[in-house]
Coordinates of N, CA and C in Angstrom, one line a residue:
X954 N 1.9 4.5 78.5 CA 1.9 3.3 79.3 C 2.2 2.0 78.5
X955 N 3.1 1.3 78.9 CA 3.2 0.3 77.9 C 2.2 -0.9 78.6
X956 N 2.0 -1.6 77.1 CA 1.0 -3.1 77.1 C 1.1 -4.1 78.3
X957 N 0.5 -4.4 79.1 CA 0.8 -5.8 80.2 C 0.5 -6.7 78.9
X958 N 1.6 -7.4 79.8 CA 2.2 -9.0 78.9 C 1.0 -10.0 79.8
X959 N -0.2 -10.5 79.0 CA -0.9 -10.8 80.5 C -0.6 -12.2 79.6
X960 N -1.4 -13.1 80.5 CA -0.8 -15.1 80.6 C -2.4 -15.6 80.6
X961 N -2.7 -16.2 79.7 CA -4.3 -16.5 79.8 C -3.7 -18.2 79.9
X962 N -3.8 -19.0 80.4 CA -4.3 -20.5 80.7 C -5.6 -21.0 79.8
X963 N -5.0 -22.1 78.9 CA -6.1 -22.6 77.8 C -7.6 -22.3 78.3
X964 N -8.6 -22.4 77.8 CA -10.0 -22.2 77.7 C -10.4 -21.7 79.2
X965 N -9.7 -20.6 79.7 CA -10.4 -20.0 80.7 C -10.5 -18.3 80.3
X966 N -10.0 -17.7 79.0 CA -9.9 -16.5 79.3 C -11.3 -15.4 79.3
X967 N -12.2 -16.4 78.9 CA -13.5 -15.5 78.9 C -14.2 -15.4 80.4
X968 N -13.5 -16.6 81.3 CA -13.9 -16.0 82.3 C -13.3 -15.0 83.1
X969 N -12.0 -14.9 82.9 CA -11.1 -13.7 83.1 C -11.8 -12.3 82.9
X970 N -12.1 -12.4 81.9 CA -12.2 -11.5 80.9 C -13.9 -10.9 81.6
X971 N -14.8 -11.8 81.8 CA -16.1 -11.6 82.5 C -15.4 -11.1 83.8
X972 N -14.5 -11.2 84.7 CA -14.6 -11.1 85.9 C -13.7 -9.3 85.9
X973 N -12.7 -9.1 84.6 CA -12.2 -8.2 84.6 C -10.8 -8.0 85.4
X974 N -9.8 -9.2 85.6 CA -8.7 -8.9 85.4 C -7.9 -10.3 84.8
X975 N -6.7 -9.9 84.6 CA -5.7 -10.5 83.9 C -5.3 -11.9 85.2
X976 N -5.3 -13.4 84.7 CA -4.9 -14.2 85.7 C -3.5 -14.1 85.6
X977 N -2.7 -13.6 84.9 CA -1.0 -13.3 85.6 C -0.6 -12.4 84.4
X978 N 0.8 -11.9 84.9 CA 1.3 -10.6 83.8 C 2.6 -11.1 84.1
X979 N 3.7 -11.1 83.2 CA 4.8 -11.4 83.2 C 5.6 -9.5 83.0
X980 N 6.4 -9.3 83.8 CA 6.8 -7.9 83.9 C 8.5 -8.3 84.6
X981 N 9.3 -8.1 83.7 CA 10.9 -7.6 84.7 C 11.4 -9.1 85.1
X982 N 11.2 -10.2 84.5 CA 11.6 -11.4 84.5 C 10.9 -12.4 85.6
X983 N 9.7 -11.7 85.7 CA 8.7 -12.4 86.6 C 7.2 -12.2 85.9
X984 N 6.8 -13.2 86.8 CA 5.5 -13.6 86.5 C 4.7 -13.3 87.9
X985 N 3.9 -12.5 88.2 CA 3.0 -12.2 89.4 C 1.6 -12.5 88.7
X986 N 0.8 -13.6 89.4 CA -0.4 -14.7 89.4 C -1.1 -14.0 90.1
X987 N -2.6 -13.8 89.6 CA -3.2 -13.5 90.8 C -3.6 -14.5 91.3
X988 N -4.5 -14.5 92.4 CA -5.3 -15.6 93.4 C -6.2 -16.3 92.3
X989 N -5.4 -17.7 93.0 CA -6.3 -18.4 92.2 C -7.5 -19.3 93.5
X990 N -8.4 -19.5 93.0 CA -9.5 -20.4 93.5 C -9.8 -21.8 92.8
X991 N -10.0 -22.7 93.9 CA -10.8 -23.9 93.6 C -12.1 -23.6 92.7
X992 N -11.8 -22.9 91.3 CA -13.2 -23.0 90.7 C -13.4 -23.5 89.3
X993 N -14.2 -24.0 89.3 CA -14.4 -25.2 87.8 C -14.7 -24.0 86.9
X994 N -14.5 -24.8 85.2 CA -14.5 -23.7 83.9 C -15.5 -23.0 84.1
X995 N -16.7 -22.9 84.8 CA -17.8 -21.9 84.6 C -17.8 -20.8 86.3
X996 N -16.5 -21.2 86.4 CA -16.4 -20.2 87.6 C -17.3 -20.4 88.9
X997 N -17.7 -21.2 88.9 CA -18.3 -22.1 90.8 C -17.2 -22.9 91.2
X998 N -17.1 -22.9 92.6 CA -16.8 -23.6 93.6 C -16.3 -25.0 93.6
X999 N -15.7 -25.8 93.5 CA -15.8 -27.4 93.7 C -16.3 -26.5 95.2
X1000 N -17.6 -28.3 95.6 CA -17.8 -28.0 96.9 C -17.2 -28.6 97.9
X1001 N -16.2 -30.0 97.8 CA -15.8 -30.4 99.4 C -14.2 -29.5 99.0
X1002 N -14.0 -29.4 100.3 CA -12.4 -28.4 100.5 C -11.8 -29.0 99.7
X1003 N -11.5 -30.2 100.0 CA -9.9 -30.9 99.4 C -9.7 -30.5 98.1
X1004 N -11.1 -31.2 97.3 CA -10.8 -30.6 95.7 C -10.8 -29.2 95.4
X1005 N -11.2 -28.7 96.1 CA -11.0 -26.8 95.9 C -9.8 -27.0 95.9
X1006 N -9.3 -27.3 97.1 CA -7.8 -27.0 97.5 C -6.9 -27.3 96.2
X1007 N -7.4 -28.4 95.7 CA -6.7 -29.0 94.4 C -6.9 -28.6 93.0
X1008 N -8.1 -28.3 93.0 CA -8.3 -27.2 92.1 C -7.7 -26.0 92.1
X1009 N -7.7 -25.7 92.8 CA -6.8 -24.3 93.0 C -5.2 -24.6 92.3
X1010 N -4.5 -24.9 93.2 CA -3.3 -25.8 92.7 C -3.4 -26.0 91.0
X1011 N -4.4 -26.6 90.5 CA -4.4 -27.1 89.3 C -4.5 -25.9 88.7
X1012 N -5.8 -25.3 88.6 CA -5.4 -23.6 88.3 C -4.1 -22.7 87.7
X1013 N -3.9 -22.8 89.2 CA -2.7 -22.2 89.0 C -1.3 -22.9 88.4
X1014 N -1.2 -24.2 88.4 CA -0.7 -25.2 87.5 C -0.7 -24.8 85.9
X1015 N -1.9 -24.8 85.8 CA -2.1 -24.3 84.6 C -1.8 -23.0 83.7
X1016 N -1.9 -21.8 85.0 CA -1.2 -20.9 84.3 C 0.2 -20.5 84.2
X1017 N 0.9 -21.8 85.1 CA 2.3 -21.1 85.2 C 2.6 -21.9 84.1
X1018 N 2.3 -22.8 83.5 CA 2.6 -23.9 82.3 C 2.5 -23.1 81.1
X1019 N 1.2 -22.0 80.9 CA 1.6 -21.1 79.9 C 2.3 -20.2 79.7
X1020 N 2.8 -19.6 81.0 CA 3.9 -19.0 80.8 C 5.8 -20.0 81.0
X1021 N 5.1 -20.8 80.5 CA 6.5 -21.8 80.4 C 7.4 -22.0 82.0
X1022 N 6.2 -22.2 83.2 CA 6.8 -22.4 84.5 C 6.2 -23.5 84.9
X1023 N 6.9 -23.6 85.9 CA 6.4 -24.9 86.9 C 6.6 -24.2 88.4
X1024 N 6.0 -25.4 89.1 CA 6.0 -25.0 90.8 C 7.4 -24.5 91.3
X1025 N 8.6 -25.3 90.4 CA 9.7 -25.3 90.9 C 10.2 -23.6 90.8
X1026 N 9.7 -23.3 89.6 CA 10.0 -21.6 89.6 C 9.5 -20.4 90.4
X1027 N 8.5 -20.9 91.5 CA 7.9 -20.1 92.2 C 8.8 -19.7 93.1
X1028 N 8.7 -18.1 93.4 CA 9.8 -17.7 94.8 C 9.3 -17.4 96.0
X1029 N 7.8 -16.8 95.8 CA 6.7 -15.8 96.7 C 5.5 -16.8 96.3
X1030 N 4.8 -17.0 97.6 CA 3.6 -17.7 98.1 C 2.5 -17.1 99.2
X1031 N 1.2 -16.2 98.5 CA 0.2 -15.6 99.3 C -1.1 -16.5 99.4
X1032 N -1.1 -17.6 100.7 CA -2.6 -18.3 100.6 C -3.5 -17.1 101.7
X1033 N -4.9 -17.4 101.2 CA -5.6 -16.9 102.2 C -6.7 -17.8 102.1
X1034 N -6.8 -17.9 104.0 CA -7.9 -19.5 104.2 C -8.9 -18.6 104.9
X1035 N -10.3 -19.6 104.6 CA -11.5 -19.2 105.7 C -11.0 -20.2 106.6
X1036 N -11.4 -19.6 108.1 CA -11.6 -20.6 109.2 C -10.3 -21.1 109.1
X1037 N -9.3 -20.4 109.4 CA -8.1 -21.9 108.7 C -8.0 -22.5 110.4
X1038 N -8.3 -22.3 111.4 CA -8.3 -22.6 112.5 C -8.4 -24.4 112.7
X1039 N -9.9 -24.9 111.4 CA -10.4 -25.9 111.4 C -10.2 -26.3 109.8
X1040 N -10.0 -25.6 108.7 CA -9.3 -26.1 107.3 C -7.9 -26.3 107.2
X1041 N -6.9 -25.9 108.6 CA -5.7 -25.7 107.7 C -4.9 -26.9 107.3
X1042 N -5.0 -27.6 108.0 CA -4.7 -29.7 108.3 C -4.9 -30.0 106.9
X1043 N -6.4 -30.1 106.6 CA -7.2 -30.1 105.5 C -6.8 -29.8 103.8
X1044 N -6.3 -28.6 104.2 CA -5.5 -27.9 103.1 C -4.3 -28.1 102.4
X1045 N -3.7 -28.4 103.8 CA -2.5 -28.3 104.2 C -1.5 -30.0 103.3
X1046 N -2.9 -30.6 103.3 CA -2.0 -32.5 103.0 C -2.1 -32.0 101.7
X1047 N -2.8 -31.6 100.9 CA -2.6 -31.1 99.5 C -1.8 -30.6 98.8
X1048 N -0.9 -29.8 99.7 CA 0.1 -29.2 99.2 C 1.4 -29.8 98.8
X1049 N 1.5 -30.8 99.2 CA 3.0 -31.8 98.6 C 2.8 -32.1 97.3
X1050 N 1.4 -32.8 97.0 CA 1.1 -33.4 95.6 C 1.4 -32.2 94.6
X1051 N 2.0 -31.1 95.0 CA 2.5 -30.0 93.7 C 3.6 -29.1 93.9
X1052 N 4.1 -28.7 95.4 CA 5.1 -28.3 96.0 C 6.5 -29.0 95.7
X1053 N 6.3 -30.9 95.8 CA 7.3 -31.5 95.7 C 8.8 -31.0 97.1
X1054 N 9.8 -31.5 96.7 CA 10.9 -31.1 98.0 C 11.4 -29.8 98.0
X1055 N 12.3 -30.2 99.4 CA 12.5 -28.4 99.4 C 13.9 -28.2 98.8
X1056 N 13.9 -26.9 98.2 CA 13.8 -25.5 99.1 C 12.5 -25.2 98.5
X1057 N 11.7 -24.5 99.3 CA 10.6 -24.3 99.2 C 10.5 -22.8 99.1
X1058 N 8.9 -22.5 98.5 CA 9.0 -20.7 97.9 C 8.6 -20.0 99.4
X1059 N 8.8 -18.8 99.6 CA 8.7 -18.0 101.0 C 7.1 -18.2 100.6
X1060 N 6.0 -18.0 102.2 CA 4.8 -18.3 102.5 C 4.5 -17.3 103.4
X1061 N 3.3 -16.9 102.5 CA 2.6 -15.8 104.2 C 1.2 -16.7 103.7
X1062 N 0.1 -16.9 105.2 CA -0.8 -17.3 105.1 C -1.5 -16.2 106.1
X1063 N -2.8 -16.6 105.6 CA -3.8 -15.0 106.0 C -5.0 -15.7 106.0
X1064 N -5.3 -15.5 107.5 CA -7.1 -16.2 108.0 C -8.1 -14.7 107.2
X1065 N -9.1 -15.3 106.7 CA -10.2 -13.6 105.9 C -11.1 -14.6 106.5
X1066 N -11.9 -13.5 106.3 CA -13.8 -14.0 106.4 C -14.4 -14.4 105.3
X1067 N -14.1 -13.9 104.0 CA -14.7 -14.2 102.8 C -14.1 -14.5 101.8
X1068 N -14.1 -15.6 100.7 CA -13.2 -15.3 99.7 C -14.5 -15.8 98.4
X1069 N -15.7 -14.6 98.3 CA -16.3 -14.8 97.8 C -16.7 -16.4 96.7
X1070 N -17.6 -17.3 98.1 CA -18.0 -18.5 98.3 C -16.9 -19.7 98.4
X1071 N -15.1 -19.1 98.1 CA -14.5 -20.3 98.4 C -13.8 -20.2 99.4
X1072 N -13.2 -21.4 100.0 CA -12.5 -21.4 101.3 C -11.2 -21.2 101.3
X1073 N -10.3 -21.1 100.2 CA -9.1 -21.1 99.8 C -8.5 -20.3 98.4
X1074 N -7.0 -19.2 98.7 CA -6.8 -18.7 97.8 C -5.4 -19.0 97.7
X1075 N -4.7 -18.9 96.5 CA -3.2 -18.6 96.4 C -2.9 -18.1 95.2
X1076 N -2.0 -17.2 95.7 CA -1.2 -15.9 95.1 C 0.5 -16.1 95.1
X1077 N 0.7 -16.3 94.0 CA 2.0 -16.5 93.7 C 3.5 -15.5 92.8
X1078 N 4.2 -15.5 93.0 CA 5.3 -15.0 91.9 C 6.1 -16.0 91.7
X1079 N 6.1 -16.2 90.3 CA 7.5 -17.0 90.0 C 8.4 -16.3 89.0
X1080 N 9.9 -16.9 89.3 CA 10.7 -16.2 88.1 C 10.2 -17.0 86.8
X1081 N 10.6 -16.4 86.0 CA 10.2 -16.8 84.3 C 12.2 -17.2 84.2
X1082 N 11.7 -18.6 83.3 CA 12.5 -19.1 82.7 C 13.4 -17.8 81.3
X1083 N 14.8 -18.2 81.2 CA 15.4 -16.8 80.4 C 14.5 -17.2 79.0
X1084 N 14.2 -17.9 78.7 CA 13.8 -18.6 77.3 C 12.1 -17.3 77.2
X1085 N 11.4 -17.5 78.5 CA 10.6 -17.0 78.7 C 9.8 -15.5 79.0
X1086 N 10.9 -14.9 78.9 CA 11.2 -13.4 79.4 C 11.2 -12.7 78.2
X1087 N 10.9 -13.2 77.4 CA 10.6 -12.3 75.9 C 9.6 -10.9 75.8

């Protein structure tokens, strides 16, 4: 089996590493992210939505910067909301401040019951830059 190429984001890998998977793997000229959450360096919650929401975002900001991406390289977009019936509005205004214009990446959104204590997840692929595909 060969090595996953995994993507650790500055001073978060021990919590990675505590939780027991890799926050993205770069494979085949892509980068597949797992879910990221609204969670501060010791892995809790921000508690009001919006900053989760933003957190999150920022998160995942930050790992695609180590693998030498930005938002603009994302192609595939998996959120999953609690309640999004009465969060999604909520959620939803946050998303420009990192999206920017379109053309925009494809989106599936998925109502769960749990996302163990947060209200908001996103799951992404982006292409890797050619520079970056080493």
């Amino acid at each position: 089996m060969t090595q996953r190429d995994v993507v650790f984001p500055a001073g978060r890998q021990a919590l990675y590493e505590r939780n027991r998977y890799s926050p993205a793997i770069r494979s085949n000229g892509f980068l597949f992210v797992s879910g990221q959450v609204g969670s501060t360096e010791d892995g809790s919650p921000e508690p009001e939505l919006e900053d989760q929401v933003r957190r999150a975002f920022n998160n995942l900001k930050a790992i695609l910067a180590a693998a030498d991406c930005t938002f603009d390289d994302v192609v595939d977009v998996t959120v999953f909301i609690v309640d999004p019936k009465s969060t999604f509005e909520t959620i939803w205004k946050v998303v420009p401040e990192f999206w920017g214009s379109a053309p925009h990446p494809t989106l599936t959104a998925v109502g769960v019951t749990w996302l163990y204590g947060f209200q908001f997840e996103i799951k992404v692929i982006a292409r890797l830059p050619e520079t970056a595909q080493g």
